[in-house]
Coordinates of C-alpha atoms and ligand atoms in Angstrom, one line a residue:
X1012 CA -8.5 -29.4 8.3
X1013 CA -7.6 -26.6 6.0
X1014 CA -8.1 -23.1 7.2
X1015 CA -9.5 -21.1 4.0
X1016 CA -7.5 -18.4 2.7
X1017 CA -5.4 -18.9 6.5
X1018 CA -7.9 -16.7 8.3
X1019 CA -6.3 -16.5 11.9
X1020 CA -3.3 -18.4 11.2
X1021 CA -0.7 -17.5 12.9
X1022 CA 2.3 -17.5 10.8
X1023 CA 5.5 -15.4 12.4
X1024 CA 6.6 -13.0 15.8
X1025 CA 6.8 -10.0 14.9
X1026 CA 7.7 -6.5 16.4
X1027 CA 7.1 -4.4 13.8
X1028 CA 3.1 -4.1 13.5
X1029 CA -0.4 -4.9 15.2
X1030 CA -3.5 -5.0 13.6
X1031 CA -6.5 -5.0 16.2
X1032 CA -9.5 -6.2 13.9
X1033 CA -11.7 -5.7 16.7
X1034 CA -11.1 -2.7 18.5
X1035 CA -10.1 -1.1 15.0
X1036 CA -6.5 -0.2 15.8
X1037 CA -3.0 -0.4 14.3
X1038 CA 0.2 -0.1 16.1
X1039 CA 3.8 0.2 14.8
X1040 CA 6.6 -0.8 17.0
X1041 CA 4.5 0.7 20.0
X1042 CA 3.1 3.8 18.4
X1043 CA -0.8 4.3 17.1
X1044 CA -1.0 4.9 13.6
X1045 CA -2.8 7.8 14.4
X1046 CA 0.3 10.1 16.2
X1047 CA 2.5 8.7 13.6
X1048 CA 0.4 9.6 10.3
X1049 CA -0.4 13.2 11.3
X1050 CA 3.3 14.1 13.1
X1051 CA 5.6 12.8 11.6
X1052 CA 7.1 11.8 8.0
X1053 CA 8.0 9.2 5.7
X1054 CA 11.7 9.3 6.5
X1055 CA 10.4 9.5 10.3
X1056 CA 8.5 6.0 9.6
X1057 CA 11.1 4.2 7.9
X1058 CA 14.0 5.1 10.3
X1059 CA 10.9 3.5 13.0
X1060 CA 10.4 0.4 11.0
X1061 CA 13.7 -0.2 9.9
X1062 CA 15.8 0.6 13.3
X1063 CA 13.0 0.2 16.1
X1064 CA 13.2 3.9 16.9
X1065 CA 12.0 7.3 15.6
X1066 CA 15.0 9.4 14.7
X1067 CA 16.9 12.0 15.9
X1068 CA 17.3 15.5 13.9
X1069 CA 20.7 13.9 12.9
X1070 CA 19.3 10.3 12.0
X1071 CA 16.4 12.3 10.0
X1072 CA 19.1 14.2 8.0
X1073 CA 21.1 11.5 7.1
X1074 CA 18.3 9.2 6.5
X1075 CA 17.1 11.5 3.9
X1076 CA 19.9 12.3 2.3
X1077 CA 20.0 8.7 1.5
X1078 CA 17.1 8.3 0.2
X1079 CA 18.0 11.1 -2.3
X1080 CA 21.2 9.7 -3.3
X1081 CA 19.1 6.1 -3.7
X1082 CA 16.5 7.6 -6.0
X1083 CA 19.6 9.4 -7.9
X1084 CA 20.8 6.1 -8.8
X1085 CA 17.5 4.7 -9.9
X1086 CA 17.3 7.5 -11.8
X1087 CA 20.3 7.0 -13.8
X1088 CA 19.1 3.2 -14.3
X1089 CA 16.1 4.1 -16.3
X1090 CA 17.8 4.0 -19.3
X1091 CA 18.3 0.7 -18.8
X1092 CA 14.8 -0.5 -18.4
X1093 CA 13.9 -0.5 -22.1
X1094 CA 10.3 -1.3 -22.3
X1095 CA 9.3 -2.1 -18.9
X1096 CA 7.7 1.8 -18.3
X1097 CA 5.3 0.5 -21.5
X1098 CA 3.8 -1.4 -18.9
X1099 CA -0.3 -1.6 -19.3
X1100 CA -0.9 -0.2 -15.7
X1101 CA 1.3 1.1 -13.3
X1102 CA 1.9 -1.6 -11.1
X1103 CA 2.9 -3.7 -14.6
X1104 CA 5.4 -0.9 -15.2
X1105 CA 6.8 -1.4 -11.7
X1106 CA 6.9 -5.0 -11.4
X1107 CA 8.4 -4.5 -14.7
X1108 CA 11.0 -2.2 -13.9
X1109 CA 11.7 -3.7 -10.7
X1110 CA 12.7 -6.9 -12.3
X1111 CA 15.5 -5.2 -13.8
X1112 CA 17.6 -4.9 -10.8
X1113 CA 20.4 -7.1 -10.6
X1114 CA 20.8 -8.1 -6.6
X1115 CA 24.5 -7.9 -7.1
X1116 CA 24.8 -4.1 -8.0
X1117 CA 22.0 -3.2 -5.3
X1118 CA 24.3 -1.7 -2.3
X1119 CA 24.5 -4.2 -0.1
X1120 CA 24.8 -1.9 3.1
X1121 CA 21.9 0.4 2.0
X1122 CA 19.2 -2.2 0.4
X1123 CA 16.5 -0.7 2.4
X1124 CA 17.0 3.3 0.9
X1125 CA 18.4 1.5 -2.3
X1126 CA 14.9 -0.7 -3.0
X1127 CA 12.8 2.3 -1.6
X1128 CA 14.2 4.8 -3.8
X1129 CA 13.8 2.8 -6.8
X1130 CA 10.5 2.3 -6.4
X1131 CA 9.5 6.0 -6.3
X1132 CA 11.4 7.0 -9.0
X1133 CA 10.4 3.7 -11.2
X1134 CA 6.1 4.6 -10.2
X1135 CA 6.8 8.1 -11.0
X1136 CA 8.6 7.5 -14.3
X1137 CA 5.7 5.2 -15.5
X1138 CA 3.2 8.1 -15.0
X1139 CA 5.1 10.4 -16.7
X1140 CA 6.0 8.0 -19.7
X1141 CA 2.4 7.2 -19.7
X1142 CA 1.4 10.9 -20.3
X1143 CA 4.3 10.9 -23.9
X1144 CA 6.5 13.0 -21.3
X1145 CA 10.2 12.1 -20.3
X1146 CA 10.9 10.9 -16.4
X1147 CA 11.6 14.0 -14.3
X1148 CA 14.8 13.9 -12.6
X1149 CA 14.5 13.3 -8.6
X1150 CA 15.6 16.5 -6.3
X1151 CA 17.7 14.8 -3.7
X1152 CA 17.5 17.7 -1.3
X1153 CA 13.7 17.1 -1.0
X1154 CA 11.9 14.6 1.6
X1155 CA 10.6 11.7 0.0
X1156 CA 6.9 12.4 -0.4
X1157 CA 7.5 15.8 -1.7
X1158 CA 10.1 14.2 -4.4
X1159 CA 7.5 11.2 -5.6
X1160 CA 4.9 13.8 -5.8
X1161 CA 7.0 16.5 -7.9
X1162 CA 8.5 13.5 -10.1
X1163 CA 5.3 11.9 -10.4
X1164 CA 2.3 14.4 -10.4
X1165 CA 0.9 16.8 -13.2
X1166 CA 0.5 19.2 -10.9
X1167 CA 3.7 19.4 -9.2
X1168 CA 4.6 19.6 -5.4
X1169 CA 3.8 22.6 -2.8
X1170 CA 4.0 21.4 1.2
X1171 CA 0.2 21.0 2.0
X1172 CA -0.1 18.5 -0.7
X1173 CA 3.3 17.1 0.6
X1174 CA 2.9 16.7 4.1
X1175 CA -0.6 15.1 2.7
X1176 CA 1.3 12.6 1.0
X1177 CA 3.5 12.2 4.0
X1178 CA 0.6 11.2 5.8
X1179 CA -0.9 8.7 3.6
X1180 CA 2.7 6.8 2.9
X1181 CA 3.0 6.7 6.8
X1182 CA -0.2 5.2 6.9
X1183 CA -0.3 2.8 4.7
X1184 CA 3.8 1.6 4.9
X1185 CA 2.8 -1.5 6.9
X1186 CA -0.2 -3.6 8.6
X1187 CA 0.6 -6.5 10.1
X1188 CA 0.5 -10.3 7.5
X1189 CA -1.1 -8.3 5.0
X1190 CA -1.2 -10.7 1.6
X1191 CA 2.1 -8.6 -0.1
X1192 CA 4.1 -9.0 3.1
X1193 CA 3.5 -12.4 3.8
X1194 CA 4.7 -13.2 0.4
X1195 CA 7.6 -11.2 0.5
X1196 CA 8.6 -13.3 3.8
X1197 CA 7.8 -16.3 1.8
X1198 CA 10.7 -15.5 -0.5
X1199 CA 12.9 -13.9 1.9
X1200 CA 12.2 -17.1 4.2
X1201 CA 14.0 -19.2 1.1
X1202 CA 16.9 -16.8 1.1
X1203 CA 16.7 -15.5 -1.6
X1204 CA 17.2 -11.7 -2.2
X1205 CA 15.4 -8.8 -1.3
X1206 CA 15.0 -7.4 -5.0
X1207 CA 13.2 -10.7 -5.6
X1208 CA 11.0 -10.1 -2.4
X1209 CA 9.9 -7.4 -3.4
X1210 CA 9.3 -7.8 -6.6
X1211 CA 6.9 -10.6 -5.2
X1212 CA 5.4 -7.8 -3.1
X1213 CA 4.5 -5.9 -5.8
X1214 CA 3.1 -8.7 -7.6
X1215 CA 0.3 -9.5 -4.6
X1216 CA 0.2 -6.0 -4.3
X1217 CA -1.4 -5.4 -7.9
X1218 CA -5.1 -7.4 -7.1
X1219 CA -8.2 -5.7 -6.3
X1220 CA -9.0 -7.6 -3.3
X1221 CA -5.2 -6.0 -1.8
X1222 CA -3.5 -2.9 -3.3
X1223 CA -5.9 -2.7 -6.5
X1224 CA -9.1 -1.1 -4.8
X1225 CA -8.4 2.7 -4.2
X1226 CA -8.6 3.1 -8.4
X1227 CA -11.8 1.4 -8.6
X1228 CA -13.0 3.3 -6.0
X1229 CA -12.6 6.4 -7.6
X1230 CA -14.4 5.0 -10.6
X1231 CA -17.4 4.2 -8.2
X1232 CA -17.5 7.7 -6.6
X1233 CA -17.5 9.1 -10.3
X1234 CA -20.2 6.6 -11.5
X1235 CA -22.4 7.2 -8.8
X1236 CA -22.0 11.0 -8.8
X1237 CA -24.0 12.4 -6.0
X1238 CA -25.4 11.3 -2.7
X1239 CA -28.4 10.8 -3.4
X1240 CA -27.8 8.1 -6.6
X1241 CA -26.0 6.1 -3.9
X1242 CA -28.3 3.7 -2.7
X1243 CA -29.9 3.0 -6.3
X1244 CA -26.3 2.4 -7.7
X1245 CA -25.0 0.4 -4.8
X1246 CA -27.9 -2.0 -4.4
X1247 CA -27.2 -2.7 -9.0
X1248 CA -23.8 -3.2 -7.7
X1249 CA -24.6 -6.1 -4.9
X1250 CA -28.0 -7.2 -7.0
X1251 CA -25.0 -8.1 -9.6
X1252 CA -22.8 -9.9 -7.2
X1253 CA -19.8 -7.3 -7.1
X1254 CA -18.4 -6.2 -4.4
X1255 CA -18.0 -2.6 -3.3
X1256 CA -14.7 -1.4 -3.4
X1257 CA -13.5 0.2 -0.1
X1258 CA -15.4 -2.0 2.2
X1259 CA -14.3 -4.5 4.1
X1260 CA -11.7 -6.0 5.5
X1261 CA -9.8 -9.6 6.7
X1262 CA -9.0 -8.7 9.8
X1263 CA -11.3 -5.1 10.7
X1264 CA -14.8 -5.9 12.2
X1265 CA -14.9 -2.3 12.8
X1266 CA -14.2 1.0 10.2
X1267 CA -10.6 0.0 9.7
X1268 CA -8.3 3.2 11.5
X1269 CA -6.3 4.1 8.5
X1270 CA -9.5 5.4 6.6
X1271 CA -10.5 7.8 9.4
X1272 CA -6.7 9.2 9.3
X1273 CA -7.0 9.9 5.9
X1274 CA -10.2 11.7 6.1
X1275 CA -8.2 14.1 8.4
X1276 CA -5.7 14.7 6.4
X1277 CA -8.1 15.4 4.1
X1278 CA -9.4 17.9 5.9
X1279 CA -6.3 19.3 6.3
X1280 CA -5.5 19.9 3.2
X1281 CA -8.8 21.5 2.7
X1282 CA -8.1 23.5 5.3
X1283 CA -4.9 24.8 3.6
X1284 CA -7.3 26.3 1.2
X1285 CA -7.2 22.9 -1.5
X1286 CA -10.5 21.9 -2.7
X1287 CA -11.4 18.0 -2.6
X1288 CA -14.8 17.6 -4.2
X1289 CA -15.0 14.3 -3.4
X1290 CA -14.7 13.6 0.4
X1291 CA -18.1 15.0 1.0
X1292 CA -19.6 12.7 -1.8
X1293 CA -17.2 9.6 -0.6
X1294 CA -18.2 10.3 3.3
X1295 CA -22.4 10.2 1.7
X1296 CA -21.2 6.7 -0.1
X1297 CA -19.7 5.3 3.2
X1298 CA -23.0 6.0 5.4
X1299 CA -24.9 4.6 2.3
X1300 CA -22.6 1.4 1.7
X1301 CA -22.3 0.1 5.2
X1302 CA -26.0 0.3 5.9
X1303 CA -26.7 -1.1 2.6
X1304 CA -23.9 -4.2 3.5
X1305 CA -25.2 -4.7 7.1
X1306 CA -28.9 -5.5 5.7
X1307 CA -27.4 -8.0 3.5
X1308 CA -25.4 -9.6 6.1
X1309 CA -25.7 -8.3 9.4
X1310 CA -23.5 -11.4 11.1
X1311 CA -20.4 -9.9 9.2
X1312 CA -19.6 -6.1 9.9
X1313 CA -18.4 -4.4 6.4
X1314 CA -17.3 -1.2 6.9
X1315 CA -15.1 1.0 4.9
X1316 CA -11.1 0.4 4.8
X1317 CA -7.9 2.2 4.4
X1318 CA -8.6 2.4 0.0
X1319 CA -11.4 4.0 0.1
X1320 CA -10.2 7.2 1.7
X1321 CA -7.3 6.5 -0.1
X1322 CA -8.8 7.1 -3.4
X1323 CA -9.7 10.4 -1.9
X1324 CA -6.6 11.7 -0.8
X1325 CA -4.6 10.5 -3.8
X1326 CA -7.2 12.1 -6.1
X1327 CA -6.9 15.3 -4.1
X1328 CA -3.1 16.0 -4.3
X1329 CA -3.0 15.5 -7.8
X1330 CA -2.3 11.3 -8.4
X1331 CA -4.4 10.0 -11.3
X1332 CA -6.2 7.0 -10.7
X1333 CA -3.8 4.8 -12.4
X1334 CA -1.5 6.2 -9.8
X1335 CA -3.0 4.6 -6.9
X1336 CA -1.7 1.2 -6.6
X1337 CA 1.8 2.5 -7.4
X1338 CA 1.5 5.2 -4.4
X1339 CA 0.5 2.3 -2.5
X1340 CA 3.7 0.2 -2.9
X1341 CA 5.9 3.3 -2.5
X1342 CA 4.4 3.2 0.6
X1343 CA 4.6 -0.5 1.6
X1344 CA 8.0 -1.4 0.3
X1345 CA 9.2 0.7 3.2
X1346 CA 7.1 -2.3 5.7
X1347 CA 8.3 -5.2 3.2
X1348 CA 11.8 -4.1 3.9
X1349 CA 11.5 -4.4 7.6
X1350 CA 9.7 -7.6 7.4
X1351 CA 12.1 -9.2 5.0
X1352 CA 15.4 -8.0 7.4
X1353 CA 12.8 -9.6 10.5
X1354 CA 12.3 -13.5 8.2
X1355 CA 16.1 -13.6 7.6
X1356 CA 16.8 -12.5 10.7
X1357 CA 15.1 -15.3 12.5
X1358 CA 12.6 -17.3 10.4
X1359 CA 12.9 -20.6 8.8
X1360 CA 11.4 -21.4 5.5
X1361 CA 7.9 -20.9 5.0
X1362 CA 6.6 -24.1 3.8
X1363 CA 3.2 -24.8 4.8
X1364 CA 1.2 -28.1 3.9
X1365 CA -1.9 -28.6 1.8
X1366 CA -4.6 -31.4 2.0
X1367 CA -4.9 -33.8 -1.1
X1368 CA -8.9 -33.9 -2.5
X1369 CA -7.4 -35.3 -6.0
X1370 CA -8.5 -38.7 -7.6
X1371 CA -7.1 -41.6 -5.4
X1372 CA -3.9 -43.5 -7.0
X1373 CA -5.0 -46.4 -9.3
X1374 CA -3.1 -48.9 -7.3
X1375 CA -4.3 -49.3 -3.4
X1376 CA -1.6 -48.6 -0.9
X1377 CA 0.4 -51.7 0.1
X1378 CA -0.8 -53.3 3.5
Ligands
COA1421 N1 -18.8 -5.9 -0.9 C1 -19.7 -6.8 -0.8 N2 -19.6 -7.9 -0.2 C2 -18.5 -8.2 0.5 C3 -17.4 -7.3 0.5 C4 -17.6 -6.1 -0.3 N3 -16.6 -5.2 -0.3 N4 -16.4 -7.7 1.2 C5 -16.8 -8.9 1.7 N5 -18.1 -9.2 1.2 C6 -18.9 -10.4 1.5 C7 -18.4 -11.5 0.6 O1 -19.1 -11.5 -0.6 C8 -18.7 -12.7 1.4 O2 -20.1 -13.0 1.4 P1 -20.6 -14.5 1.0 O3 -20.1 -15.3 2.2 O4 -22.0 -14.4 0.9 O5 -19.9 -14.9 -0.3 C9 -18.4 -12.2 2.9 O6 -18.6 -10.8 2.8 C10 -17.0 -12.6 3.3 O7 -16.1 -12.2 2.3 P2 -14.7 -12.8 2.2 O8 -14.3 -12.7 0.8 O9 -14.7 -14.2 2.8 O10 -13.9 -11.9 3.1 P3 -12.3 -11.8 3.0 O11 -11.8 -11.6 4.4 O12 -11.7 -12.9 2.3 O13 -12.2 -10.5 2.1 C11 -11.6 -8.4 1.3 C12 -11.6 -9.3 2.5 C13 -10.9 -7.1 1.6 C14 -10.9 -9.1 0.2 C15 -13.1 -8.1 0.9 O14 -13.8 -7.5 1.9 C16 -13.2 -7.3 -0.4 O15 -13.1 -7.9 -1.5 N6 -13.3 -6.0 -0.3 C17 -13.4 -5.2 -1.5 C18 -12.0 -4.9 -2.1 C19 -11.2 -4.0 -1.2 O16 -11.7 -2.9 -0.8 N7 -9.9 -4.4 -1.0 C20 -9.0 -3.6 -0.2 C21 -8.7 -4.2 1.1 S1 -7.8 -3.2 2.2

């Protein structure tokens, strides 16, 4: 029996992440997403996924330092890219770009910060090459988030919209067999190397169904406008057979918890004084959208996931919509990493089996 689209199958151990579909909960190495998102930063959740532990102050330092050197280096490799920032959307550009890495000049003791960094640096070049306006050079003595958004935003950096960022690249750096992991296990699980991993991330990253939503549902909050066009536009959408972007989930049966911490951070940075048009409109859609699903099919429980508020936020600190998906694998490289170290660790190849429905052979099979 085949299981469609391996719903339920159970495919590794793992100790970095747990997605409770259910109950509507994530937890990384033993932490709720919620504590980690709004506490602590990107550097904080990598030195968690990649060592076990949070850091120390010292650990924190060092790790960030790191990260600055790493996206130094990626820096001084964009020359070499050629054409790959030309890419036609952003996640071309960085599959593109990511290509170009030869395994053998990646530092082997520092893959992790090395891989990381270059993805940052690569997303934000592509925005900025996309605008007619040459790469900005990183600022090593920055965190992370604050870097990406200063290298990658027309708008520049200030520390609300930073620790904002912070909290959405926390949020979103892993979730359990998502689609981009599991196929960046598959090619670790050949041994093959990480550049190659991830550039398979990236590549199952890219689709709507994954990584590709939060753009599209920007375009959906724009086209519908104001609450109440909601319901009109959203019953065209399902009366056409689309899908709503946003809503729904493998795994969630409830409101998936990364959306409602993104909505606080939202609120946080509208606290700081920043305006977001748009969650009051997107937090309308929502109400609208999951009553809208649940008459349609009230046996399966739609509600909204992690890209819908993440359209919101991104849109907030400044990201353009083409943006998205990149932001989303600066994010996630960070979880592919740690699952990638986890497969070579202890996995064996990933080679599952597939049932033949093709035309029987001409000639019977021999008694
Ligand atoms: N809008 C409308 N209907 C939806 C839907 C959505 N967003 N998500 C699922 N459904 C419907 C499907 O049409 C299907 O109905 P059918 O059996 O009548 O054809 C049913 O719910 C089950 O969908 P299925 O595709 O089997 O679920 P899945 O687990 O494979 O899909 C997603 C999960 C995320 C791919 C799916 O919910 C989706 O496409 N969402 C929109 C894209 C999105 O937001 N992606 C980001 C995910 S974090």
């Amino acid at each position: 029996m085949t299981t469609d689209g391996l719903e339920g199958v159970v495919v590794a151990d793992t100790q970095l992440s747990d997605v409770d579909g259910e109950r509507g909960r994530l937890v990384i190495r033993g932490h709720d997403v919620e504590s980690l998102a709004l506490a602590h930063d990107f550097e904080a959740l990598c030195a968690l996924l990649w060592t076990g532990a949070l850091p120390s102050a010292a650990e924190h330092a060092e790790l960030r330092a790191r990260l600055g050197r790493a996206r130094m280096r990626a820096f001084e490799r964009l020359p070499r890219l050629g054409d790959a920032l030309d890419g036609a959307d952003g996640m071309e550009g960085l599959r593109a770009s990511l290509a170009h890495l030869r395994a053998s000049e990646i530092d082997a003791r520092d893959v992790h910060a090395e891989l990381t960094g270059a993805v940052a640096v690569f997303a934000a070049a592509w925005a900025r090459v996309r605008r007619g306006v040459a790469p900005l050079a990183p600022d090593p003595a920055l965190g992370h988030a604050a870097d990406y958004l200063r290298m990658a935003s027309a708008r520049g950096t200030d520390p609300a919209r930073s620790r904002a960022l912070d909290a959405y690249l926390v949020t979103a750096a892993d979730h359990g067999m998502n689609a981009s992991t599991f196929t960046a296990r598959v090619v670790a699980s050949t041994d093959s190397d990480p550049v190659s991993a991830v550039v398979a991330g990236v590549g199952a990253l890219k689709g709507p169904r994954h990584g590709g939503a939060p753009g599209p549902v920007l375009a959906m909050l724009d086209a519908i406008g104001s609450p109440e066009r909601a319901a009109g536009w959203l019953a065209a959408e399902l009366a056409a057979g689309r899908r709503i972007m946003g809503m729904g989930h493998r795994v969630y049966r409830v409101r998936d918890p990364r959306a409602a911490v993104l909505e606080r951070a939202v609120e946080r940075l509208r606290a700081a004084g920043l305006r977001s048009d748009r969650l009051d409109l997107a937090r309308a859609v929502e109400a609208v959208a999951v009553a809208s699903l649940g008459e349609r099919r009230p046996e399966r429980r739609l509600a909204a996931n992690v890209e819908f508020y993440t359209a919101v936020i991104l849109d907030a600190i400044g990201l353009a919509q083409e943006q998205f998906s990149p932001t989303f694998a600066v994010a996630r490289v960070a979880g592919w990493l740690a699952h990638i170290d986890e497969q070579a660790r202890g996995g064996r190849l990933i080679r599952p089996s597939s049932r033949y429905v093709g035309p029987a052979p001409e000639t019977p099979v021999a008694a």
